[in-house]
mmCIF file of C-alpha atoms in Angstrom:
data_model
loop_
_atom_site.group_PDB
_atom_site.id
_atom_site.type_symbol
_atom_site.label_atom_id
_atom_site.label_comp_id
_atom_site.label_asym_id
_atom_site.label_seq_id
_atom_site.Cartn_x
_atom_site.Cartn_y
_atom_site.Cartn_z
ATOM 1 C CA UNK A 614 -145.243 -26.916 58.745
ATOM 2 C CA UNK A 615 -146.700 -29.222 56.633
ATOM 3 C CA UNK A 616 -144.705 -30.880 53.584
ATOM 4 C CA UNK A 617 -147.471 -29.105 50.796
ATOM 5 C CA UNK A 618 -146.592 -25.987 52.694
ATOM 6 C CA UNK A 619 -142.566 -26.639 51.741
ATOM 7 C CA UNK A 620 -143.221 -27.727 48.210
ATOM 8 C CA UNK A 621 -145.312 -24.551 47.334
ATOM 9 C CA UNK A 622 -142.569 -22.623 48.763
ATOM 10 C CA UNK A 623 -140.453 -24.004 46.853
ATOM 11 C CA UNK A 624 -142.227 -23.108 43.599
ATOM 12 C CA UNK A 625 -142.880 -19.637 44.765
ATOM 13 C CA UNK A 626 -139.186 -19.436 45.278
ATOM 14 C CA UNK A 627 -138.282 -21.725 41.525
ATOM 15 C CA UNK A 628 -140.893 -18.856 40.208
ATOM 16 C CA UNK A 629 -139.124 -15.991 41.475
ATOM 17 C CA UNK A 630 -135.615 -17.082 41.085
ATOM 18 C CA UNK A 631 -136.324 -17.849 37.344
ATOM 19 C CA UNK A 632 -137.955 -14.025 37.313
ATOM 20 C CA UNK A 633 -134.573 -12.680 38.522
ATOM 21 C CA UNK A 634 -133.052 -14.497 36.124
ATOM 22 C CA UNK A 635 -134.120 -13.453 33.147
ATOM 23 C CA UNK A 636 -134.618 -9.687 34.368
ATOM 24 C CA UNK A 637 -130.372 -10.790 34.832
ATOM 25 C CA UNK A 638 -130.421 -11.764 31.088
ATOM 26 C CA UNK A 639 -132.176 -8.763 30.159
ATOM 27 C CA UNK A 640 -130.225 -6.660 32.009
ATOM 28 C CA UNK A 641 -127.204 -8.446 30.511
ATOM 29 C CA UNK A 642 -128.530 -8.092 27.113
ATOM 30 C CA UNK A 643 -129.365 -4.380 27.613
ATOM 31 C CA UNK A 644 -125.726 -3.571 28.882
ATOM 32 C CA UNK A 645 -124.073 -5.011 25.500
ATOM 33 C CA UNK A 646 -126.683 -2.920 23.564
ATOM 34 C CA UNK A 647 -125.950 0.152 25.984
ATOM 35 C CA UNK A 648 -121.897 -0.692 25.490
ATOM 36 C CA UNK A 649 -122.606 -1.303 21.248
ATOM 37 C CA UNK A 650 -124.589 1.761 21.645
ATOM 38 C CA UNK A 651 -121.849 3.813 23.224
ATOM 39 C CA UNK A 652 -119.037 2.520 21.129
ATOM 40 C CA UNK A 653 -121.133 3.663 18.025
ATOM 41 C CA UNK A 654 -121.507 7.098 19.827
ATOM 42 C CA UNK A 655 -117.703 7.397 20.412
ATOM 43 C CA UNK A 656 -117.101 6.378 16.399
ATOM 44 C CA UNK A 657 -119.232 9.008 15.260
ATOM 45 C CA UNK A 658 -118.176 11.940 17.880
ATOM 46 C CA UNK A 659 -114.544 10.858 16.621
ATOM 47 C CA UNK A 660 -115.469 11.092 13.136
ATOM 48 C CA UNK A 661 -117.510 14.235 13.509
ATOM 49 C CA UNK A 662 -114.312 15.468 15.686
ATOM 50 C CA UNK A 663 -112.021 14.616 12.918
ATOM 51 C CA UNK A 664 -113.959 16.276 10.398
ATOM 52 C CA UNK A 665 -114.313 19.327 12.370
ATOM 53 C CA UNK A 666 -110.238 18.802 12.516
ATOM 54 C CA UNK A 667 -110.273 18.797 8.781
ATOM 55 C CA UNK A 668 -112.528 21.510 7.971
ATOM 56 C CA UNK A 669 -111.158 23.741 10.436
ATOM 57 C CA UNK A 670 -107.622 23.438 9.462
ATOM 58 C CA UNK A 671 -109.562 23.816 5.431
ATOM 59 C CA UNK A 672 -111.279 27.401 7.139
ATOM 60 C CA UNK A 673 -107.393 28.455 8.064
ATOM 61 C CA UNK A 674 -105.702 27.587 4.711
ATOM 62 C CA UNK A 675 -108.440 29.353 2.895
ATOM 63 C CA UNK A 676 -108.388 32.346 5.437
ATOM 64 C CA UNK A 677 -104.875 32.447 4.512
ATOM 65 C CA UNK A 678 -105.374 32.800 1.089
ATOM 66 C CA UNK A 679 -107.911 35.508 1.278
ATOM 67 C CA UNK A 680 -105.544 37.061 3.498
ATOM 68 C CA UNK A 681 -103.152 36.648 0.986
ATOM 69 C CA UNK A 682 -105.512 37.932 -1.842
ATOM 70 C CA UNK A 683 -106.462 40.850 0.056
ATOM 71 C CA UNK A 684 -102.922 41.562 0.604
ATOM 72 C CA UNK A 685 -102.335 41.381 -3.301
ATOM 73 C CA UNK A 686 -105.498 43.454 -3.741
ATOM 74 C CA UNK A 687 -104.259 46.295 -1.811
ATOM 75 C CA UNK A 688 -101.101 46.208 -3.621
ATOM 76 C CA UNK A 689 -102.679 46.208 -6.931
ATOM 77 C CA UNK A 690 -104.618 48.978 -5.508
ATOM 78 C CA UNK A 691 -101.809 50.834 -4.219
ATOM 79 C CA UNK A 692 -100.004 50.504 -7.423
ATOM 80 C CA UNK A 693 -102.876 51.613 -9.772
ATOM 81 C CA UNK A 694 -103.278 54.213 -7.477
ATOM 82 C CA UNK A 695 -99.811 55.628 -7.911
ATOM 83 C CA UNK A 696 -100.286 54.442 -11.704
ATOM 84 C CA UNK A 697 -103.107 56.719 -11.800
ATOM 85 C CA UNK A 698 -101.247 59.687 -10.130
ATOM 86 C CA UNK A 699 -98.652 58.870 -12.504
ATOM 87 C CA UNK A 700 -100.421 59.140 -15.678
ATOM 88 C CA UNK A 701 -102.254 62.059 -14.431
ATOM 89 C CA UNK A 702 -99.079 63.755 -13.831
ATOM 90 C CA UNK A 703 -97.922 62.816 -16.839
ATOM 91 C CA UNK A 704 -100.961 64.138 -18.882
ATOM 92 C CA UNK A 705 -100.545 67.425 -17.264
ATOM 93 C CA UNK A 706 -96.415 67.675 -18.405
ATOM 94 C CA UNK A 707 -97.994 66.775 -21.937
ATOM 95 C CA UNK A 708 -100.483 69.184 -22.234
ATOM 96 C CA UNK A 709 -97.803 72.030 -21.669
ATOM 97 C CA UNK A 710 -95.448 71.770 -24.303
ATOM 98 C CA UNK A 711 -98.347 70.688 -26.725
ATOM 99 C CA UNK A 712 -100.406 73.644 -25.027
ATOM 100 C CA UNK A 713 -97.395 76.416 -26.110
ATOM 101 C CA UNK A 714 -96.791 74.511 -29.377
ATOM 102 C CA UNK A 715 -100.745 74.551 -30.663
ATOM 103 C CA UNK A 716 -101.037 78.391 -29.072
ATOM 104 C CA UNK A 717 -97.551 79.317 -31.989
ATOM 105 C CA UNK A 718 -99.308 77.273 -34.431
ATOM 106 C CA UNK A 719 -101.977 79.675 -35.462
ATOM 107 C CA UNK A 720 -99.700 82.709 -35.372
ATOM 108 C CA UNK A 721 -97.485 81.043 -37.501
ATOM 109 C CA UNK A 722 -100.102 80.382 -40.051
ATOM 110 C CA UNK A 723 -100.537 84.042 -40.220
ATOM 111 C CA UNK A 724 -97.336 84.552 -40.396
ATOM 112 C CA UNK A 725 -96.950 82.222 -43.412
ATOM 113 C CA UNK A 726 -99.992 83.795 -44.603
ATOM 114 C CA UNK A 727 -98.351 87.232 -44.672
ATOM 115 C CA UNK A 728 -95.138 86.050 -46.276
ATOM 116 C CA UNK A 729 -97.152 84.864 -49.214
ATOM 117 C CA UNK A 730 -99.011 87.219 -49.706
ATOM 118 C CA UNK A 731 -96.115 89.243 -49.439
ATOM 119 C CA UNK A 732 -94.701 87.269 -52.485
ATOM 120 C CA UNK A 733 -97.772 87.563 -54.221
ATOM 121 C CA UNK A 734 -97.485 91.274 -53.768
ATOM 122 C CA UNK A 735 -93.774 91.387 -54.820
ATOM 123 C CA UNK A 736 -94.690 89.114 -57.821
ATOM 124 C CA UNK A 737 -97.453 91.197 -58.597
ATOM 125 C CA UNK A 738 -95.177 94.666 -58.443
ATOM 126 C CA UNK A 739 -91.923 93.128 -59.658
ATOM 127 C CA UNK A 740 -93.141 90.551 -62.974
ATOM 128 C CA UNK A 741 -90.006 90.372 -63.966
ATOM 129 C CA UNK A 742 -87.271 88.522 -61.335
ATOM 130 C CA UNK A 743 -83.840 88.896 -61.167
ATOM 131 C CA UNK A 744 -82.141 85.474 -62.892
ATOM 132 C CA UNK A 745 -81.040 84.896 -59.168
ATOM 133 C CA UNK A 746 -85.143 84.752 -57.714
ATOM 134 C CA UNK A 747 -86.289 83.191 -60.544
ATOM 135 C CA UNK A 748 -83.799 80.157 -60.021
ATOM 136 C CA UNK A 749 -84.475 80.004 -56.271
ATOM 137 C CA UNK A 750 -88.080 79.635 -57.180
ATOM 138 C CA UNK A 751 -87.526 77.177 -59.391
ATOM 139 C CA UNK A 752 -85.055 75.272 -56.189
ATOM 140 C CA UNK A 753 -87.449 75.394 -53.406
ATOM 141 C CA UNK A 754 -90.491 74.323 -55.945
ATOM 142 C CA UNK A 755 -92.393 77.461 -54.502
ATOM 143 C CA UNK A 756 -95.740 76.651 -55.949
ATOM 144 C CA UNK A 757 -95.653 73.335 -53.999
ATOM 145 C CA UNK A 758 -94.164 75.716 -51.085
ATOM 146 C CA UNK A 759 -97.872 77.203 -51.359
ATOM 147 C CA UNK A 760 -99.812 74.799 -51.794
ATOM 148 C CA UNK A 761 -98.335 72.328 -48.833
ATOM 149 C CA UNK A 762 -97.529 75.039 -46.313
ATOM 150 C CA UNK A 763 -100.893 75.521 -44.990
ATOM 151 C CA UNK A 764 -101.270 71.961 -45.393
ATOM 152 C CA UNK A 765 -98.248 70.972 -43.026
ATOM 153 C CA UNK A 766 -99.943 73.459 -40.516
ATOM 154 C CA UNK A 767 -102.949 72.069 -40.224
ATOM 155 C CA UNK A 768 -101.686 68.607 -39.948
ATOM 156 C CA UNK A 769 -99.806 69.852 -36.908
ATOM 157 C CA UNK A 770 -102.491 71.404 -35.747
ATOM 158 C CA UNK A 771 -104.436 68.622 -36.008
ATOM 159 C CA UNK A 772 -101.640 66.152 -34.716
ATOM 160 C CA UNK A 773 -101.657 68.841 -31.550
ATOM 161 C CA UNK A 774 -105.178 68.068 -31.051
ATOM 162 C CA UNK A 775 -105.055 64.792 -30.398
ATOM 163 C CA UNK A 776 -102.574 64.119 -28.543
ATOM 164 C CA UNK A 777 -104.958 67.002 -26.370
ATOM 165 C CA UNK A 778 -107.458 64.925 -26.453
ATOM 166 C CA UNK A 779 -105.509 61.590 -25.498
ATOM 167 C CA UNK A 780 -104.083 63.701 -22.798
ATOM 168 C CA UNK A 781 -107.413 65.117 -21.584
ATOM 169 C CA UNK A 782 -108.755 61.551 -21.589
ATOM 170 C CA UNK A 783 -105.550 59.627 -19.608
ATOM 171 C CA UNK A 784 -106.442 62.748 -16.956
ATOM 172 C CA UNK A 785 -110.251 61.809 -16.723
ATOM 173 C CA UNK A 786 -109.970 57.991 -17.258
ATOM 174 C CA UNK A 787 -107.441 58.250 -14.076
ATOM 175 C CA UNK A 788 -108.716 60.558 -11.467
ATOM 176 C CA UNK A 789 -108.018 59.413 -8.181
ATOM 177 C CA UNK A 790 -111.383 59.355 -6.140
ATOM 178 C CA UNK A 791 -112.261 61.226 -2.885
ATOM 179 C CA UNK A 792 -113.835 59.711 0.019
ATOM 180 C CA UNK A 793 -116.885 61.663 -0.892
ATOM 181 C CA UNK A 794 -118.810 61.084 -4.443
ATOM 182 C CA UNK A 795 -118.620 63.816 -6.684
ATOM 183 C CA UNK A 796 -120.706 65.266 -9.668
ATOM 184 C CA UNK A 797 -119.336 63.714 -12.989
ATOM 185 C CA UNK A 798 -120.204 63.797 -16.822
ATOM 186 C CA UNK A 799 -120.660 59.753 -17.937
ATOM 187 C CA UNK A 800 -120.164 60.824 -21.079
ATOM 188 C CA UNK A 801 -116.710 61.844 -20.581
ATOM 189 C CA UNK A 802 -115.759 59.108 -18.739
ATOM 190 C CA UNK A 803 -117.455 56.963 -21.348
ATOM 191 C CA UNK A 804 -115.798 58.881 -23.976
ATOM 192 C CA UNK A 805 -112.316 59.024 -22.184
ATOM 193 C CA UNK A 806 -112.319 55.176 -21.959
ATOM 194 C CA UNK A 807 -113.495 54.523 -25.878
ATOM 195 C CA UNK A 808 -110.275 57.110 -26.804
ATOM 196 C CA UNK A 809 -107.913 54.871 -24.518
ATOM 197 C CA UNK A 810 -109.393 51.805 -26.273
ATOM 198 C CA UNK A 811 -109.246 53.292 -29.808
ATOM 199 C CA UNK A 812 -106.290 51.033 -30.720
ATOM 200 C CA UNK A 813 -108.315 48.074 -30.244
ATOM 201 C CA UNK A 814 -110.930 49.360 -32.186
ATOM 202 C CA UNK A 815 -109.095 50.373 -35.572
ATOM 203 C CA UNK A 816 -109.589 48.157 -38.730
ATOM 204 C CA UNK A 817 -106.178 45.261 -38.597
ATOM 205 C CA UNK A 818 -105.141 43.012 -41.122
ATOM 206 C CA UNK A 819 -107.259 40.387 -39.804
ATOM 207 C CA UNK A 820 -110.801 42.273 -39.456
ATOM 208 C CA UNK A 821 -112.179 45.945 -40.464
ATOM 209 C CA UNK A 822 -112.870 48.437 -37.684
ATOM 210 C CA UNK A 823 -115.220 47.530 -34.766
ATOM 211 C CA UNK A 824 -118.324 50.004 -35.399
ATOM 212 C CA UNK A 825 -119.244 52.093 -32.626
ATOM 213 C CA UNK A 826 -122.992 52.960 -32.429
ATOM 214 C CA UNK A 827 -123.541 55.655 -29.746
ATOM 215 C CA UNK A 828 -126.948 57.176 -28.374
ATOM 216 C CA UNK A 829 -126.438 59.769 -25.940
ATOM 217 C CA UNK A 830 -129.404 61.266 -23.969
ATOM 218 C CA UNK A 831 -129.252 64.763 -22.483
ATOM 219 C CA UNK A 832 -127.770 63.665 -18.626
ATOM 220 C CA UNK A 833 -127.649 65.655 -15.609
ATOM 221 C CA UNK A 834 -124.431 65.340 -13.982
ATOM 222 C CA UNK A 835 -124.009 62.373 -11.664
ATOM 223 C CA UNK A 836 -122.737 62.092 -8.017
ATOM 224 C CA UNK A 837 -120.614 59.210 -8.023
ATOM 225 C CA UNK A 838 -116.962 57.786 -8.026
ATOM 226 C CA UNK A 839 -115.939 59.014 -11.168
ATOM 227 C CA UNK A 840 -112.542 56.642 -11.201
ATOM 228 C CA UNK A 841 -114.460 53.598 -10.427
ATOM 229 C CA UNK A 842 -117.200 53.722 -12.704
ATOM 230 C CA UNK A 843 -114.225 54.294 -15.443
ATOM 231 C CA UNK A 844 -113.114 51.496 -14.538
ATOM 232 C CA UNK A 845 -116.241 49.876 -14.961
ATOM 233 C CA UNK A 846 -116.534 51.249 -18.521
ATOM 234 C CA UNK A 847 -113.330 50.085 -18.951
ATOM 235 C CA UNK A 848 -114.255 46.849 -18.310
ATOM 236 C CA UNK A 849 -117.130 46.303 -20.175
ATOM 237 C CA UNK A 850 -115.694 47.766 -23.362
ATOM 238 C CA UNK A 851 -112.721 45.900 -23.159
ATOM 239 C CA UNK A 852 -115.104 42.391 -22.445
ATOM 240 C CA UNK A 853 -117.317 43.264 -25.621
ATOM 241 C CA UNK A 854 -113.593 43.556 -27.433
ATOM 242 C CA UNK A 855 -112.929 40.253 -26.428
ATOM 243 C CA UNK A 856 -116.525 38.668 -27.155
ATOM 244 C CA UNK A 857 -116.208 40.144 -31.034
ATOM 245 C CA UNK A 858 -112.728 39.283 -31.416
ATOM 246 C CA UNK A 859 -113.794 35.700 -30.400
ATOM 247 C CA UNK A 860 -116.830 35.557 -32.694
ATOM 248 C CA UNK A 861 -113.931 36.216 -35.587
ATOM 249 C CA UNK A 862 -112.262 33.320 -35.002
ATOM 250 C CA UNK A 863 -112.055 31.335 -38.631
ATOM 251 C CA UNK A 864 -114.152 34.672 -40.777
ATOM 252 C CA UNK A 865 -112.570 35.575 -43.543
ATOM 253 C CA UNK A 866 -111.835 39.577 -43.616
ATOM 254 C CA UNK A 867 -114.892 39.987 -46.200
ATOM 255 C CA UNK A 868 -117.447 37.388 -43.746
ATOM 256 C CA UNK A 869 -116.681 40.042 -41.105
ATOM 257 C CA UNK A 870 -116.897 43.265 -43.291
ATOM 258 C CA UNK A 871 -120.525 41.159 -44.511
ATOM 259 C CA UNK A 872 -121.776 41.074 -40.780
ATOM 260 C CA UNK A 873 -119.614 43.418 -39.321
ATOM 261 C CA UNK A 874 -118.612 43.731 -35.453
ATOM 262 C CA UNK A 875 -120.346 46.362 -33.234
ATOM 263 C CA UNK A 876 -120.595 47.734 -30.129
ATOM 264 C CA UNK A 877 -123.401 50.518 -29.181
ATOM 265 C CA UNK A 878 -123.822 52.449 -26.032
ATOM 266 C CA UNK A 879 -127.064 53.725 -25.088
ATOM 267 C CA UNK A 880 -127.869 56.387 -22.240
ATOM 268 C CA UNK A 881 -130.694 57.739 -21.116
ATOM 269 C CA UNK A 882 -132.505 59.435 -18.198
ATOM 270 C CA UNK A 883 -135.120 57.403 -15.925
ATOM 271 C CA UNK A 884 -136.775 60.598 -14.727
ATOM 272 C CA UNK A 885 -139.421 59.409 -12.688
ATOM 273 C CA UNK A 886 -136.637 57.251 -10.366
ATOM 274 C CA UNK A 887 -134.121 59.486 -10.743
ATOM 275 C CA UNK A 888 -131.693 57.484 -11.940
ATOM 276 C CA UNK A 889 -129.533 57.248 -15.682
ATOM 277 C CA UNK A 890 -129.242 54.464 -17.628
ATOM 278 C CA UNK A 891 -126.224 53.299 -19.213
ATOM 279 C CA UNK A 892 -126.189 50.063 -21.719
ATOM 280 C CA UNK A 893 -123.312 48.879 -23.262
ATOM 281 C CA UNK A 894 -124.257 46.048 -25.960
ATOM 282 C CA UNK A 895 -122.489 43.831 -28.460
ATOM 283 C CA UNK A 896 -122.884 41.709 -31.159
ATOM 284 C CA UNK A 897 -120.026 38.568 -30.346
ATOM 285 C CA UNK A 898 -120.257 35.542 -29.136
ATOM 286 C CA UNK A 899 -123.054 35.698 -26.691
ATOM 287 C CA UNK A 900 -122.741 34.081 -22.831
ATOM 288 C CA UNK A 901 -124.680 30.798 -22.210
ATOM 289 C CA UNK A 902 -127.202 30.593 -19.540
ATOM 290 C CA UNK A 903 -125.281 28.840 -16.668
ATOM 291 C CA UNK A 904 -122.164 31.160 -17.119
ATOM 292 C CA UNK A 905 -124.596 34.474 -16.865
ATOM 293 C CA UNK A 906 -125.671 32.903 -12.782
ATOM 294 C CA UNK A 907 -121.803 32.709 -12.234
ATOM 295 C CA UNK A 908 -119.968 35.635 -14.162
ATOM 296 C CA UNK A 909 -120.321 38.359 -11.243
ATOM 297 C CA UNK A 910 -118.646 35.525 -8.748
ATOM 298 C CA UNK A 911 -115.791 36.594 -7.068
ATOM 299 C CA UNK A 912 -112.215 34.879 -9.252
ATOM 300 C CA UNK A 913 -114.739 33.331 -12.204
ATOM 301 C CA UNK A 914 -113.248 33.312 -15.231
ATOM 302 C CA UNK A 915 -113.856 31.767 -18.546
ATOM 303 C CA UNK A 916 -110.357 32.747 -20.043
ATOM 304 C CA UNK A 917 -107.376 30.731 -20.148
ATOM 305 C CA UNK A 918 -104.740 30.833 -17.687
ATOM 306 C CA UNK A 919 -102.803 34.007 -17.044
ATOM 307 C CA UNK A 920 -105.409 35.988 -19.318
ATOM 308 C CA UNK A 921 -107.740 36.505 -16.572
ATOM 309 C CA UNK A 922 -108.141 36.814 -12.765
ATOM 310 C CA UNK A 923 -111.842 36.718 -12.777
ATOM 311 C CA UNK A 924 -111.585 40.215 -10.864
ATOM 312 C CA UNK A 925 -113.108 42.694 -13.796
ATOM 313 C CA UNK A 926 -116.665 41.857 -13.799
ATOM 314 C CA UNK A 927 -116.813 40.822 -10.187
ATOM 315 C CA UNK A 928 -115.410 44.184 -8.967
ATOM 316 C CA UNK A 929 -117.663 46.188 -11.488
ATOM 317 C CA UNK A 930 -120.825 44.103 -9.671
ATOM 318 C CA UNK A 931 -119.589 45.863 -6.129
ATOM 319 C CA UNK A 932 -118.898 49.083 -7.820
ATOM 320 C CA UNK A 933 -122.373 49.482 -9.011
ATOM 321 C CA UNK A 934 -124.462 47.858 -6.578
ATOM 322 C CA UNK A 935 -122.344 48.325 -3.248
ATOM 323 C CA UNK A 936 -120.536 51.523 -4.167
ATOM 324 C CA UNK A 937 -123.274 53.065 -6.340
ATOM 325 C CA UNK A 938 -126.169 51.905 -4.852
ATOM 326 C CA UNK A 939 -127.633 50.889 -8.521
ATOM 327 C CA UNK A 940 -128.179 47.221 -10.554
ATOM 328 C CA UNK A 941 -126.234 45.484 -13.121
ATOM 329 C CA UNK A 942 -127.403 43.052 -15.232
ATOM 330 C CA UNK A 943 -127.127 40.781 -18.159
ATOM 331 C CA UNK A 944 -128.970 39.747 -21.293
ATOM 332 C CA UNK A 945 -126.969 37.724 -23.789
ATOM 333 C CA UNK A 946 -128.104 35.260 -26.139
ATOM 334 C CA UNK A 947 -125.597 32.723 -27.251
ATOM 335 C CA UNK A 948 -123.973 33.301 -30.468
ATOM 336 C CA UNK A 949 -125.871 36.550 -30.906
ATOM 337 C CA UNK A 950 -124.226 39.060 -28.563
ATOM 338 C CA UNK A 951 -124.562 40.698 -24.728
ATOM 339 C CA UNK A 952 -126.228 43.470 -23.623
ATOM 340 C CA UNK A 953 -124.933 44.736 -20.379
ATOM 341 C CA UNK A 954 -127.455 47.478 -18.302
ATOM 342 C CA UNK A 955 -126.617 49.769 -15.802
ATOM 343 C CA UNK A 956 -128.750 51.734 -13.568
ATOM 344 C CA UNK A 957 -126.973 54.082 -11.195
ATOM 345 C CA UNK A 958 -128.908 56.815 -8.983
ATOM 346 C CA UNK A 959 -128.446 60.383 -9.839
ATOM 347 C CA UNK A 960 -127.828 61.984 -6.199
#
């Protein structure tokens, strides 16, 4: 072999050795990439593990406290159950001894009746009394007997009533509910809740009496859950309470009695749906905008602490629409008063 022949060899073989080598470099470079690559990879599957860590263990303390929640839910249930079985019971023990006194009350009217007249009749037959009559008379005042008598009977009577009525309304307000809806009157449950609130209506030393505006429409009865949409009245009324007791806050008694505080209830049938109408409106303080998206949420509250659990309006929202099958909804301007609307189905 000739010596040109050796010395292109050797290029061919300087050629392809410096190939190899940088395909080596390249190779070299491409394994610390791949290892910078991987090292990256681990970082982020240990940070995405870690976080998964976190949140996870975050899932099982709040599981814990719904559990917990739940648990304090079915209490509170439990208990207003037995509360309501309670003052059910003890509506029905009232309206016995008030049922036997108001049943004596009118025959002892006529009795009294009689016995005067009887006088009369005596008076009438006999002018002149005996000394001894005449000075009786004059002891037990009997003019005043008279005239106050019938008086003192109809205030009973009247006092008899009431508590009836307070009675009748504690037994409506707190029927316990079967697992099957049943037909109901709204009006009485609407009516049973205002006479439970009535305290909180009545004129106080710092504001006159809340005026209440009702509108009643000729309704059907309605199958529903007669103790839950009480409670749902309940809550409402007791809300629009609040809102108006808030707007008072630094009125004189005469501002108020100027402008004074409201609530009206409106019903009415939507015949061609089938479905009632129930709206329950105010003239407080009014609800902003961003607190109307969030006021059905489950625990949101905008009362201080320990006045509120954020429960009542949430739990009125599942009544209605899960329970009830039916929509409720706001309208509230701020500083003008809320409107609250319920539609429930009749059947």
């Amino acid at each position: 072999m000739e010596i040109v022949d050796y010395q292109q060899e050797i290029k061919e073989l300087k050629k392809t050795n410096r190939i190899i080598q940088k395909k080596l470099e390249r190779s070299e470079s491409d394994r610390v990439k791949l290892e910078d690559i991987n090292k990256k990879k681990e970082y982020l599957l240990r940070k995405v593990i870690d976080e998964l860590k976190e949140y996870q263990n975050n899932l099982e303390e709040r599981s814990h406290e719904l559990e917990m929640m739940l648990l304090n839910l079915q209490i509170m249930q439990n208990k207003m159950s037995s509360l309501g079985g309670l003052v059910a019971d003890v509506a029905h023990e009232i309206n016995n001894p008030v049922g036997f006194i108001a049943g004596n009350l009118t025959p002892a009217q006529e009795y009294i009746e009689n016995l005067l007249h009887l006088i009369d009749l005596y008076q009438q037959t006999y002018p002149k009394a005996s000394e001894e009559i005449q000075e009786t008379i004059g002891v037990i005042d009997l003019e005043y007997v008279r005239e106050d008598l019938p008086k003192l009977i109809s205030s009973m009577k009247e006092g008899t009533d009431r508590i009836s009525n307070i009675s009748n309304s504690l037994r409506i307000f707190s029927r316990a509910d079967t697992e099957q809806k049943v037909l109901f009157n709204l009006h009485e449950g609407i009516n049973s809740t205002l006479l439970i609130l009535k305290h909180r209506l009545k004129a106080n030393k710092i504001r006159p009496a809340i005026e209440l505006i009702q509108g009643y429409a000729e309704l059907p009865l309605v199958k529903c859950f007669p103790g839950q949409l009480n409670q749902v009245f309940m809550n409402l009324l007791a809300n629009a309470i609040d809102a108006l007791e808030e707007s008072n806050s630094g009125l004189s008694f005469d501002e108020i009695k100027a402008n004074p505080n409201q609530i009206t209830i409106h019903t009415a049938l939507i015949e061609d749906t089938n479905h009632v109408l129930i709206q329950i409106q105010d003239n407080g303080v009014g609800i902003s905008a961003d607190i109307q998206q969030k006021m059905f949420d489950h625990l949101f509250t905008t009362k201080p602490v320990g006045q509120g659990t954020g429960l009542g309006l949430s739990i009125a929202y599942q009544i209605i629409v899960q329970k009830h099958r039916g929509t409720l909804e706001v309208k509230s301007v701020l500083g003008e008063g809320s409107e609250f609307i319920i539609i429930i189905p009749i059947y």
